[in-house]
mmCIF file with all atom_site columns, C-alpha atoms in Angstrom:
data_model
loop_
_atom_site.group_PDB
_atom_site.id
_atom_site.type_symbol
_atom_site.label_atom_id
_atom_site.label_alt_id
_atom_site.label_comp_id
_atom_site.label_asym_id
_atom_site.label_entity_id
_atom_site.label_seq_id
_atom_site.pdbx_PDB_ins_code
_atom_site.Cartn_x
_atom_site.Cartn_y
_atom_site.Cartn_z
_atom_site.occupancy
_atom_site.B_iso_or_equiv
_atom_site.pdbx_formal_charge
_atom_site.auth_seq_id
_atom_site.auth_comp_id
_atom_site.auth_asym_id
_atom_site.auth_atom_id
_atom_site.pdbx_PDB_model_num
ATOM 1   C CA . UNK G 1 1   ? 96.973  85.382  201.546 1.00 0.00 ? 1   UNK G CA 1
ATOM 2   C CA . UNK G 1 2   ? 99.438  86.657  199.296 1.00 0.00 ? 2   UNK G CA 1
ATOM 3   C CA . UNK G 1 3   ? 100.079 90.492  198.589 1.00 0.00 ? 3   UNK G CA 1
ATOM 4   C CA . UNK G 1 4   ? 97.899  91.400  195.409 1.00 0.00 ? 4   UNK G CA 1
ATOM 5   C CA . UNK G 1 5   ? 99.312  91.745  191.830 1.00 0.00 ? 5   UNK G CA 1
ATOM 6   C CA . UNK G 1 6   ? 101.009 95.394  191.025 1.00 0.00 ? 6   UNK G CA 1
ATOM 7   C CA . UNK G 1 7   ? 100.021 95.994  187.537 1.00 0.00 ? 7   UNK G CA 1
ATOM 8   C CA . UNK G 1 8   ? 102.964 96.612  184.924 1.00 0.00 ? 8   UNK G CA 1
ATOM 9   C CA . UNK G 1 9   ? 100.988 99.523  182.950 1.00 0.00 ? 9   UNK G CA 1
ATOM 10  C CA . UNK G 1 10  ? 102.370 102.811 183.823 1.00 0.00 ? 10  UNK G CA 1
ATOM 11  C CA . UNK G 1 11  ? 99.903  105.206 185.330 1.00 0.00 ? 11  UNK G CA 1
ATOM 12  C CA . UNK G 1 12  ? 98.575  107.224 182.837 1.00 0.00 ? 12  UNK G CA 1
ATOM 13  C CA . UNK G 1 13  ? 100.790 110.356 183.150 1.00 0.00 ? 13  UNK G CA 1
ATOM 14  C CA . UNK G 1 14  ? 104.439 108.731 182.485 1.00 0.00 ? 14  UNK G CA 1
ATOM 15  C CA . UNK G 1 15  ? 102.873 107.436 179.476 1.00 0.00 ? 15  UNK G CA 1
ATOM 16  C CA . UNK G 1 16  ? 102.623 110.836 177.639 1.00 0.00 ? 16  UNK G CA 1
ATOM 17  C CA . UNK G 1 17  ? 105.933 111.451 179.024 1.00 0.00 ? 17  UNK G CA 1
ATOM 18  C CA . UNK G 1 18  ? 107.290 108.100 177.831 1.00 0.00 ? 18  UNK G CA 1
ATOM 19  C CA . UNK G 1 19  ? 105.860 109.071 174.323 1.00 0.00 ? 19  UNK G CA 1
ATOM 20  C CA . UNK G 1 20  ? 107.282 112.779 174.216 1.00 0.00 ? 20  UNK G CA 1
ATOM 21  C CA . UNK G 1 21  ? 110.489 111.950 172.594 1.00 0.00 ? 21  UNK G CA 1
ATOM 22  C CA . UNK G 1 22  ? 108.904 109.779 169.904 1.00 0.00 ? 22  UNK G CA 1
ATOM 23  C CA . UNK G 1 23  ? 106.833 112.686 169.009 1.00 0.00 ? 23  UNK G CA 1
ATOM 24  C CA . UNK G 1 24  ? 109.043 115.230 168.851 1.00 0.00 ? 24  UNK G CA 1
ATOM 25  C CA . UNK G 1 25  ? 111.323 112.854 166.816 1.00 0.00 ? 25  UNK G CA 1
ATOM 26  C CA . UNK G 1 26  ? 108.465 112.481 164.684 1.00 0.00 ? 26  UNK G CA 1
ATOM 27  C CA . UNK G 1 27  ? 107.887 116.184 163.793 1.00 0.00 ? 27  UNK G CA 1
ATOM 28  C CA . UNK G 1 28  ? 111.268 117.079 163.539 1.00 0.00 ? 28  UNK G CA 1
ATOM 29  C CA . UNK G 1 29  ? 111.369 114.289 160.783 1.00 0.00 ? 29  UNK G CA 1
ATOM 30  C CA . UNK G 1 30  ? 107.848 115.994 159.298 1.00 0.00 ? 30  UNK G CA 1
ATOM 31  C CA . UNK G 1 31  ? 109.660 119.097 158.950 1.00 0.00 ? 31  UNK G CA 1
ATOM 32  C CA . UNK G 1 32  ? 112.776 118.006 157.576 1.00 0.00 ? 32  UNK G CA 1
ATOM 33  C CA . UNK G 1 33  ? 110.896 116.045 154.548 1.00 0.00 ? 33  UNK G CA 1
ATOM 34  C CA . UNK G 1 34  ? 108.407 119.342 153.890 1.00 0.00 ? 34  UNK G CA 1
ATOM 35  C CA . UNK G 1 35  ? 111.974 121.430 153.451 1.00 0.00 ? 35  UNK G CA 1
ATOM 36  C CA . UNK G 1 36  ? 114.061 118.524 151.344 1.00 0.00 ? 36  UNK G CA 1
ATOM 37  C CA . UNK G 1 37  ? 111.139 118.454 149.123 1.00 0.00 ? 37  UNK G CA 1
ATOM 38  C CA . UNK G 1 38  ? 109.036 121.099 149.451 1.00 0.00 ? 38  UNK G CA 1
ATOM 39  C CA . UNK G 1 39  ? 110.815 124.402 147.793 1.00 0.00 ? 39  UNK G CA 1
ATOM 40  C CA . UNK G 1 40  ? 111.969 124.373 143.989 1.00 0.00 ? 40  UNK G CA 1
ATOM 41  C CA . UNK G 1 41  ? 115.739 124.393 143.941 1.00 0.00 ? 41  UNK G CA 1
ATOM 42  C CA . UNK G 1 42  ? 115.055 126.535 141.013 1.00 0.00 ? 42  UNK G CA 1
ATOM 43  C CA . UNK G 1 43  ? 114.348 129.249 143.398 1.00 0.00 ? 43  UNK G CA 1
ATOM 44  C CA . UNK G 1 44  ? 116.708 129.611 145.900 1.00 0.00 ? 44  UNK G CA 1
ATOM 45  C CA . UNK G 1 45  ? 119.211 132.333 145.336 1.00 0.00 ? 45  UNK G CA 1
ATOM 46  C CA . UNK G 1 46  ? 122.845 131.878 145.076 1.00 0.00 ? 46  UNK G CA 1
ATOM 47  C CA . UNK G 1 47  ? 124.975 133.959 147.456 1.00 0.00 ? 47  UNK G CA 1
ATOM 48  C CA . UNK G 1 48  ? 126.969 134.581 144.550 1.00 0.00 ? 48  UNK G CA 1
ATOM 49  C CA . UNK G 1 49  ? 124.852 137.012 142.518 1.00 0.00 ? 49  UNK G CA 1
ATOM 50  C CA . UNK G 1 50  ? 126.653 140.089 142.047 1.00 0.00 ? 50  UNK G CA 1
ATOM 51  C CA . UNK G 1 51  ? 130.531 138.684 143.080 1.00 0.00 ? 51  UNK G CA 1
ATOM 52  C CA . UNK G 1 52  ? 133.023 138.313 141.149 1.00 0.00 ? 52  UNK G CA 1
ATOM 53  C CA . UNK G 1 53  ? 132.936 134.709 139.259 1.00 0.00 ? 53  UNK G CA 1
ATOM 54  C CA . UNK G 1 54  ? 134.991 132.178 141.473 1.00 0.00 ? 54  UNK G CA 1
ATOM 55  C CA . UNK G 1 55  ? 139.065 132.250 140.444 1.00 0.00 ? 55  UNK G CA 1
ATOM 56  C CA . UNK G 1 56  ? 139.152 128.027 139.856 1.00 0.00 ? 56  UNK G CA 1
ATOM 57  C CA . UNK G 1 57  ? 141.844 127.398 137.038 1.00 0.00 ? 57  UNK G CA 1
ATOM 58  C CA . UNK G 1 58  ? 140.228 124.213 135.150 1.00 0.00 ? 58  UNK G CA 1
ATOM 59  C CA . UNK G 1 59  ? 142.058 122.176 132.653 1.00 0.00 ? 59  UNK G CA 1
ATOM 60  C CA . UNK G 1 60  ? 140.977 121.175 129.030 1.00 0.00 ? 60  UNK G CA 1
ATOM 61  C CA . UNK G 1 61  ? 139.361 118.860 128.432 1.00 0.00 ? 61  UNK G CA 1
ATOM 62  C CA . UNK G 1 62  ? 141.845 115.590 127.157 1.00 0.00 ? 62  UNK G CA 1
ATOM 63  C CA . UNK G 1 63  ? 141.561 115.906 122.977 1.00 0.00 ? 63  UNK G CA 1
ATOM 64  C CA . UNK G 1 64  ? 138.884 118.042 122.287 1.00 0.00 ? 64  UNK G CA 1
ATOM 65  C CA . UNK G 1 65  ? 140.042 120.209 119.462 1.00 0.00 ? 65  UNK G CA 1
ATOM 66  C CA . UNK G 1 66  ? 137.687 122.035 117.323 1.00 0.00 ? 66  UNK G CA 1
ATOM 67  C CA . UNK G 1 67  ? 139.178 122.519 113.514 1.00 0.00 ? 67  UNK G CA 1
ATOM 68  C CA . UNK G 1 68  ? 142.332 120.957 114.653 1.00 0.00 ? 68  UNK G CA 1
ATOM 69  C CA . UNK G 1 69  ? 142.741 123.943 117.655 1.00 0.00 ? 69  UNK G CA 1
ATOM 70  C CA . UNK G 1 70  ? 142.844 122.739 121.025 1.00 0.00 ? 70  UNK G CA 1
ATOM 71  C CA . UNK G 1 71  ? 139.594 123.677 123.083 1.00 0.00 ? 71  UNK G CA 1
ATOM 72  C CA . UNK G 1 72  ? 141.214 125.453 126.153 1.00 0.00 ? 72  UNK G CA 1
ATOM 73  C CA . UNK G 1 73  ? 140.484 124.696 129.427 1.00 0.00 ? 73  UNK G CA 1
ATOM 74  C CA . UNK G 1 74  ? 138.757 127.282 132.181 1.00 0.00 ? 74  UNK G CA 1
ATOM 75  C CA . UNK G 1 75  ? 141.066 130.315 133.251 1.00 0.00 ? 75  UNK G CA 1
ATOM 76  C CA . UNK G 1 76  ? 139.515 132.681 135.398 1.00 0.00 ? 76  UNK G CA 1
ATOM 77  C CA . UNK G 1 77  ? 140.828 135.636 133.450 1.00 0.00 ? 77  UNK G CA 1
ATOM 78  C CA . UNK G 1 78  ? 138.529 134.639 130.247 1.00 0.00 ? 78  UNK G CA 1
ATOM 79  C CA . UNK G 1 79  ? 135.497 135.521 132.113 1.00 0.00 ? 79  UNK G CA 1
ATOM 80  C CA . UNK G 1 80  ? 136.333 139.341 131.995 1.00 0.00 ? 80  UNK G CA 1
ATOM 81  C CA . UNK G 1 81  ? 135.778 141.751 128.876 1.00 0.00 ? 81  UNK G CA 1
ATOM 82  C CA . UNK G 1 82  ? 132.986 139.575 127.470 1.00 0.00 ? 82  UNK G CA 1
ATOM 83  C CA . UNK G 1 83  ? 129.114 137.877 128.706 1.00 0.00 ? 83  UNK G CA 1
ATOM 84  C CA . UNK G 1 84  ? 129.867 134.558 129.434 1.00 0.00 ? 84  UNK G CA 1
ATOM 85  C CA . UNK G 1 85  ? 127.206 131.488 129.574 1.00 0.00 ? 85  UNK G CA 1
ATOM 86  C CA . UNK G 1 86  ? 128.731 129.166 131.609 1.00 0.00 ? 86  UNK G CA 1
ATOM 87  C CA . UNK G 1 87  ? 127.032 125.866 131.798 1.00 0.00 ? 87  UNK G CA 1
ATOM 88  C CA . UNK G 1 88  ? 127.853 123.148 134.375 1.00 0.00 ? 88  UNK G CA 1
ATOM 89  C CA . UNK G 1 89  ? 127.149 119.909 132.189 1.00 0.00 ? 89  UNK G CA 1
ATOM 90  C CA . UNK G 1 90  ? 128.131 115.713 132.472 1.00 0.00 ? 90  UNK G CA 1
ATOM 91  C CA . UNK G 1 91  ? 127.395 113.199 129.328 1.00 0.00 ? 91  UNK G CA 1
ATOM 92  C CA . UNK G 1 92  ? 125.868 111.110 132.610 1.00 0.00 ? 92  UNK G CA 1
ATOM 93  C CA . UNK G 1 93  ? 123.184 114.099 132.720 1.00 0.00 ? 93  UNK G CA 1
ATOM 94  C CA . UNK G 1 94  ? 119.789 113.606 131.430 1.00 0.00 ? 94  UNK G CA 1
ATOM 95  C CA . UNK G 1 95  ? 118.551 116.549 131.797 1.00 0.00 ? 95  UNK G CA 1
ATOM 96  C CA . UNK G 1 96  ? 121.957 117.491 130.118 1.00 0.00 ? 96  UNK G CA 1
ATOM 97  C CA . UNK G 1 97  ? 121.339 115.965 126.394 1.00 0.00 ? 97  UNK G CA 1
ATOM 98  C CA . UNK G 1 98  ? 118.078 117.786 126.261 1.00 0.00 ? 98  UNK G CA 1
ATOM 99  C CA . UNK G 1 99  ? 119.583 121.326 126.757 1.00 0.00 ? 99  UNK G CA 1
ATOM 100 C CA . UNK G 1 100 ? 122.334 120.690 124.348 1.00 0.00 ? 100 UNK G CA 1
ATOM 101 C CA . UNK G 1 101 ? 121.088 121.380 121.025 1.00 0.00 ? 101 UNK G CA 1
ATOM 102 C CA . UNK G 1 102 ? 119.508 124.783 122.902 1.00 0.00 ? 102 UNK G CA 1
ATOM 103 C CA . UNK G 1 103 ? 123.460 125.869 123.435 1.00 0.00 ? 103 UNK G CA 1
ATOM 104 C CA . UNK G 1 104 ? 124.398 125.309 120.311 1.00 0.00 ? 104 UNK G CA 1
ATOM 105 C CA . UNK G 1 105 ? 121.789 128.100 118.849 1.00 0.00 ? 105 UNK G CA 1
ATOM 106 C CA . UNK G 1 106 ? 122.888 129.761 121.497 1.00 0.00 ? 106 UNK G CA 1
ATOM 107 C CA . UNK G 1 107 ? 126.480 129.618 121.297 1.00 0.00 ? 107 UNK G CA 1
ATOM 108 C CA . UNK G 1 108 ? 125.830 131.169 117.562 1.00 0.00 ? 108 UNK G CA 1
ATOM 109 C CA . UNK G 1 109 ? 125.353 134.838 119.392 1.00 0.00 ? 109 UNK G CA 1
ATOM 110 C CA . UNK G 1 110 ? 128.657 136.211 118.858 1.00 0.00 ? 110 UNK G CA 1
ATOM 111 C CA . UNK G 1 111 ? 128.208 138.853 121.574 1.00 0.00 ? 111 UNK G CA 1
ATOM 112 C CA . UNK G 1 112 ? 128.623 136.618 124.082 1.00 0.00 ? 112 UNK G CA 1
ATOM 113 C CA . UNK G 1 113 ? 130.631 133.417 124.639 1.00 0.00 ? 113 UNK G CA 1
ATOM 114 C CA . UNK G 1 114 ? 129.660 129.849 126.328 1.00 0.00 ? 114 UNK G CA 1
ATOM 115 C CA . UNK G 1 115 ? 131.658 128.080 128.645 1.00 0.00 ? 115 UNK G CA 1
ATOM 116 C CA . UNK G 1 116 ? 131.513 124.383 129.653 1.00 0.00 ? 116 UNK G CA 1
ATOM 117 C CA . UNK G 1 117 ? 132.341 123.082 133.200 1.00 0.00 ? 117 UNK G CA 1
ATOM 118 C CA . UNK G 1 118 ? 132.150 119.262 132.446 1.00 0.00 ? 118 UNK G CA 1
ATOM 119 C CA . UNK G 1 119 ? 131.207 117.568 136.450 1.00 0.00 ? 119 UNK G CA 1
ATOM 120 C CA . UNK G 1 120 ? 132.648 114.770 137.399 1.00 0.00 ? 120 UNK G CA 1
ATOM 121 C CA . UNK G 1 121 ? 132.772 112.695 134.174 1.00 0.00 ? 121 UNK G CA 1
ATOM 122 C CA . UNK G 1 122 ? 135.260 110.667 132.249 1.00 0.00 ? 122 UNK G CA 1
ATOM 123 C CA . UNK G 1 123 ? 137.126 112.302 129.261 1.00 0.00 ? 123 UNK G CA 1
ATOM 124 C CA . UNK G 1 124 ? 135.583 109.989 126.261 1.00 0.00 ? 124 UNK G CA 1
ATOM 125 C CA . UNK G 1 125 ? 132.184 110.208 127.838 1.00 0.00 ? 125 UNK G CA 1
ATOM 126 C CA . UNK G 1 126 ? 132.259 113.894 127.750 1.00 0.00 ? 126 UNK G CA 1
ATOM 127 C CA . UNK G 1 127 ? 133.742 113.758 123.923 1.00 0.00 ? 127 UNK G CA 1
ATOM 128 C CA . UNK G 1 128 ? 131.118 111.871 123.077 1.00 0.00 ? 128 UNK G CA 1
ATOM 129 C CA . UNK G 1 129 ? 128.422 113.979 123.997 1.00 0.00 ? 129 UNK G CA 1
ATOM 130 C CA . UNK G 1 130 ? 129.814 116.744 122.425 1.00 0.00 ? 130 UNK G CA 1
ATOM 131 C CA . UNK G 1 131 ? 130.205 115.083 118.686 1.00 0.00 ? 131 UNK G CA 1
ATOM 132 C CA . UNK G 1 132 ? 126.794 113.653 119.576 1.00 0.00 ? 132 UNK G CA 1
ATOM 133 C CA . UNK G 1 133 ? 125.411 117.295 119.754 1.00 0.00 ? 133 UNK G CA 1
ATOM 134 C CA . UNK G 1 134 ? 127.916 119.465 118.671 1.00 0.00 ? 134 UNK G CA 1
ATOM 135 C CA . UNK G 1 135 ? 130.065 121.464 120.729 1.00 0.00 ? 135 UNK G CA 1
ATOM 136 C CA . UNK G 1 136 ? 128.757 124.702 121.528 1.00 0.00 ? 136 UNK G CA 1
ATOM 137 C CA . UNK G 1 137 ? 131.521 125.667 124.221 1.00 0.00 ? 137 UNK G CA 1
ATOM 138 C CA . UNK G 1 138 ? 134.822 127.937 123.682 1.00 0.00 ? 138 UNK G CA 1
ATOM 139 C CA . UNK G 1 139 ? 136.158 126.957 127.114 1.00 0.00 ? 139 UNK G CA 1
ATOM 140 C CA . UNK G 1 140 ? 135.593 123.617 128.341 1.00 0.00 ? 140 UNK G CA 1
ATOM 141 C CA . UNK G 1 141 ? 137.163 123.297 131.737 1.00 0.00 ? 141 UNK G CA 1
ATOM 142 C CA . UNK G 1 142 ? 136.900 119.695 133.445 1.00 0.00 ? 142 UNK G CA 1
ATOM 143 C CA . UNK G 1 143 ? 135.934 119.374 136.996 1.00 0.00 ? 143 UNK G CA 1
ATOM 144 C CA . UNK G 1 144 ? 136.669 115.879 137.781 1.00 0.00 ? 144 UNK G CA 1
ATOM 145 C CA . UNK G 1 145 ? 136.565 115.698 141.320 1.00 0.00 ? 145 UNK G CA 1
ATOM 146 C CA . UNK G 1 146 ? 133.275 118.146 141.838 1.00 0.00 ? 146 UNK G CA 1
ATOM 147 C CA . UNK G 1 147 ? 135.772 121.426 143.883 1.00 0.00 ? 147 UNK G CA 1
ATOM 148 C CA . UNK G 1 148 ? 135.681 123.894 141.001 1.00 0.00 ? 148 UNK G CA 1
ATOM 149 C CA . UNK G 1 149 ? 131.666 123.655 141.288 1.00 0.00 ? 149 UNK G CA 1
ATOM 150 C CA . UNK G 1 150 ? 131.362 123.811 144.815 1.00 0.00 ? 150 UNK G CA 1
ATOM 151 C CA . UNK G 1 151 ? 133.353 127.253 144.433 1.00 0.00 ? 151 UNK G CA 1
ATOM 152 C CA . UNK G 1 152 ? 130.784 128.616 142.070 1.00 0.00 ? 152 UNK G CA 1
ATOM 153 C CA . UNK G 1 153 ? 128.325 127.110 144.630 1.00 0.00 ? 153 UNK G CA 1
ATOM 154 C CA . UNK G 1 154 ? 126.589 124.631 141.854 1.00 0.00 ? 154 UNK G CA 1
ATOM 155 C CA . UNK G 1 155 ? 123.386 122.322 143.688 1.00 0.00 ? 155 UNK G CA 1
ATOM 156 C CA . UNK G 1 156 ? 123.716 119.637 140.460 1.00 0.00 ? 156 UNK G CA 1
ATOM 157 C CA . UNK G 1 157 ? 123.838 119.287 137.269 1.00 0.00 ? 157 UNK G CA 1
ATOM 158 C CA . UNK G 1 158 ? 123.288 120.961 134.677 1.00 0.00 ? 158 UNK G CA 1
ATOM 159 C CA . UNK G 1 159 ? 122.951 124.566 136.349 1.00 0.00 ? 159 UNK G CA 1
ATOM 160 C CA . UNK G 1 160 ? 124.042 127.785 134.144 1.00 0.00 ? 160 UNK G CA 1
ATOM 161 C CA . UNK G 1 161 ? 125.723 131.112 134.930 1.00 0.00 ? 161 UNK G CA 1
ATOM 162 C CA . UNK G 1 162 ? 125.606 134.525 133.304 1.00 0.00 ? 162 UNK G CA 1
ATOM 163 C CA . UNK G 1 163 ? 128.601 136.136 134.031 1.00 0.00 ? 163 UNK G CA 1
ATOM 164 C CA . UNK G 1 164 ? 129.126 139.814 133.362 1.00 0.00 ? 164 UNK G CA 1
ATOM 165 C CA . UNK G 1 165 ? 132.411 141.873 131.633 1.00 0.00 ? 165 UNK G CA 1
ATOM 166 C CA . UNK G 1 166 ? 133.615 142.264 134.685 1.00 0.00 ? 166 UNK G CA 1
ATOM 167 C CA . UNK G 1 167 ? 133.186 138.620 135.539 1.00 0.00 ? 167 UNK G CA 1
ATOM 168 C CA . UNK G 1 168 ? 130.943 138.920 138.217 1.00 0.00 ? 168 UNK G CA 1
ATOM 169 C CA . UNK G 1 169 ? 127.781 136.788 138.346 1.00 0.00 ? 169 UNK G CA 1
ATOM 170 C CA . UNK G 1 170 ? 124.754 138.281 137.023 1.00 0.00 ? 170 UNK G CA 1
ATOM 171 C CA . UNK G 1 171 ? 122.114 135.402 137.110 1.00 0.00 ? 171 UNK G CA 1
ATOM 172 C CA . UNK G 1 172 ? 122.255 131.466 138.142 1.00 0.00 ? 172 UNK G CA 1
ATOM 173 C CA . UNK G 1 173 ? 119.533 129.015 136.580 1.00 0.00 ? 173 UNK G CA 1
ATOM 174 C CA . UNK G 1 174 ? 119.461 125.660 138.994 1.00 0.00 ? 174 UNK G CA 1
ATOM 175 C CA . UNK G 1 175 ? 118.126 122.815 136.534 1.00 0.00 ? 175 UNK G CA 1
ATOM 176 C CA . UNK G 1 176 ? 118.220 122.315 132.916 1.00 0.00 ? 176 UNK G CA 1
ATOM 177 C CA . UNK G 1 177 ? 117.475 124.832 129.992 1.00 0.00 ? 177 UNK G CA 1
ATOM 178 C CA . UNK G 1 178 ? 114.892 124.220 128.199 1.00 0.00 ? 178 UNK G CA 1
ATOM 179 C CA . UNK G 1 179 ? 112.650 125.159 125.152 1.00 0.00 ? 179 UNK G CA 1
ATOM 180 C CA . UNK G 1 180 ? 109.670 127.319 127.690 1.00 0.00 ? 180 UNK G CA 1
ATOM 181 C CA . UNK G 1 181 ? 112.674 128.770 129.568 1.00 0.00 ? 181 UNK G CA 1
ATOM 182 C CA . UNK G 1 182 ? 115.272 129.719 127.160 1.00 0.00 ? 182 UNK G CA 1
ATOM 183 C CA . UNK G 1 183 ? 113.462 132.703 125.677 1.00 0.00 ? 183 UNK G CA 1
ATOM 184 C CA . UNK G 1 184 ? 111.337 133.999 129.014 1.00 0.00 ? 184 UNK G CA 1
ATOM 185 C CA . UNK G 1 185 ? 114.280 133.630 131.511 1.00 0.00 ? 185 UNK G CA 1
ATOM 186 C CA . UNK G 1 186 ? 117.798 133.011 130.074 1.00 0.00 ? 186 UNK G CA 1
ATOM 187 C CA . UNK G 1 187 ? 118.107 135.183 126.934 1.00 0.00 ? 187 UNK G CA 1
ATOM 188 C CA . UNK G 1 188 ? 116.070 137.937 128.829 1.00 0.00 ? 188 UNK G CA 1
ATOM 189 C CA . UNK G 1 189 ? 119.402 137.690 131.615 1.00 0.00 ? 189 UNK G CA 1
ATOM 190 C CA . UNK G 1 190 ? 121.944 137.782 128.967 1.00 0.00 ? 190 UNK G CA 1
ATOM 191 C CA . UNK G 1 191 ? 120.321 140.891 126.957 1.00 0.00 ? 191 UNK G CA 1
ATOM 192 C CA . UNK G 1 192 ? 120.486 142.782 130.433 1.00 0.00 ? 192 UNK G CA 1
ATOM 193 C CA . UNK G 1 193 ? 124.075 141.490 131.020 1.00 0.00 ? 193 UNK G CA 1
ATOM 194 C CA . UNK G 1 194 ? 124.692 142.849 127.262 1.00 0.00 ? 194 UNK G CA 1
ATOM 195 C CA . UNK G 1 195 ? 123.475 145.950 128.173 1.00 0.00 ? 195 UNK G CA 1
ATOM 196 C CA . UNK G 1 196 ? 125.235 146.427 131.171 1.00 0.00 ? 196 UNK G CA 1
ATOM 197 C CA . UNK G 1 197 ? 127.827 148.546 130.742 1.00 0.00 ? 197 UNK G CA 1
ATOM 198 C CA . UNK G 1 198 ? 127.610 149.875 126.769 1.00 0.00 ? 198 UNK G CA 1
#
């Protein structure tokens, strides 16, 4: 008679042991989908709140003139002595052509003036956009490679800025402006930037 049969099942024990790992990997994945999606970008605060706007020279955009004067590109320095709006904007944006017509009413407040970062986007694209809508922006700086908006710690586009006199940042709206949030969030930041400092 022959020995008998060892069964291939692990005893009970090394089984829980076996699946540890694959549970653990599974809640660490659990947790890490609850935080990507869970929290409204909208809401997280910028470490830059209160510091002075980020020192990134960015050059004009290639023939965009308005009444035959060149529209200048982004210089640090032009952030100081007035409130700036500076939007972070790309013609590939969707969220972007639904904001614009909001910038130009706003851009018609001469106490402050709006700046355009244009992300990542091609030259005629961008020109485009902005004789689609009108141009609403002073200063448009182009970031074509994405630095200049890391600096000023941008999540995507669009995102906007209220920058003080001094040039420091006052306020940073993550997503897109828009008719509900123009009047009960942005304009309310810019009239306490305006009064800041009179």
């Amino acid at each position: 008679m022959g020995e008998p049969a060892q069964s291939d099942v692990p005893p009970r024990g090394r089984r829980w042991v076996v699946a540890l790992p694959l549970i653990g990997f599974a809640a660490l994945a659990g947790l890490f989908l609850v935080r990507l999606h869970g929290g409204d970008p909208a809401k997280i605060p910028s470490a830059l709140i209160g510091r002075p706007a980020p020192q990134t020279v960015l050059p004009a955009l290639e023939g965009l003139a308005v009444n035959g004067a060149v529209v200048p590109g982004l210089d640090p320095a032009a952030l100081k002595g007035k409130v700036s709006i500076v939007n972070v904007w790309a013609s590939w944006c969707v969220p972007c052509h639904d904001e614009a017509p909001l910038f130009v009413q706003l851009a018609k407040d001469k106490r402050l003036q709006v700046i355009g970062i244009n992300y990542k986007d091609s030259a005629d694209n961008a020109r485009r956009f902005l004789g689609r809508y009108g141009n609403p922006f002073g200063i448009v700086g182009v970031d074509a490679n994405g630095r200049g908006s890391i600096e000023w710690g941008v999540y995507g586009v669009p995102e906007t800025f209220v920058v003080g006199r001094e040039g420091t940042i006052l306020y940073k709206m993550v997503g897109p402006v828009t008719s509900d949030n123009i009047d009960s969030v942005l304009k309310v930041e810019i009239e306490k930037a305006l009064r800041a400092g009179t």
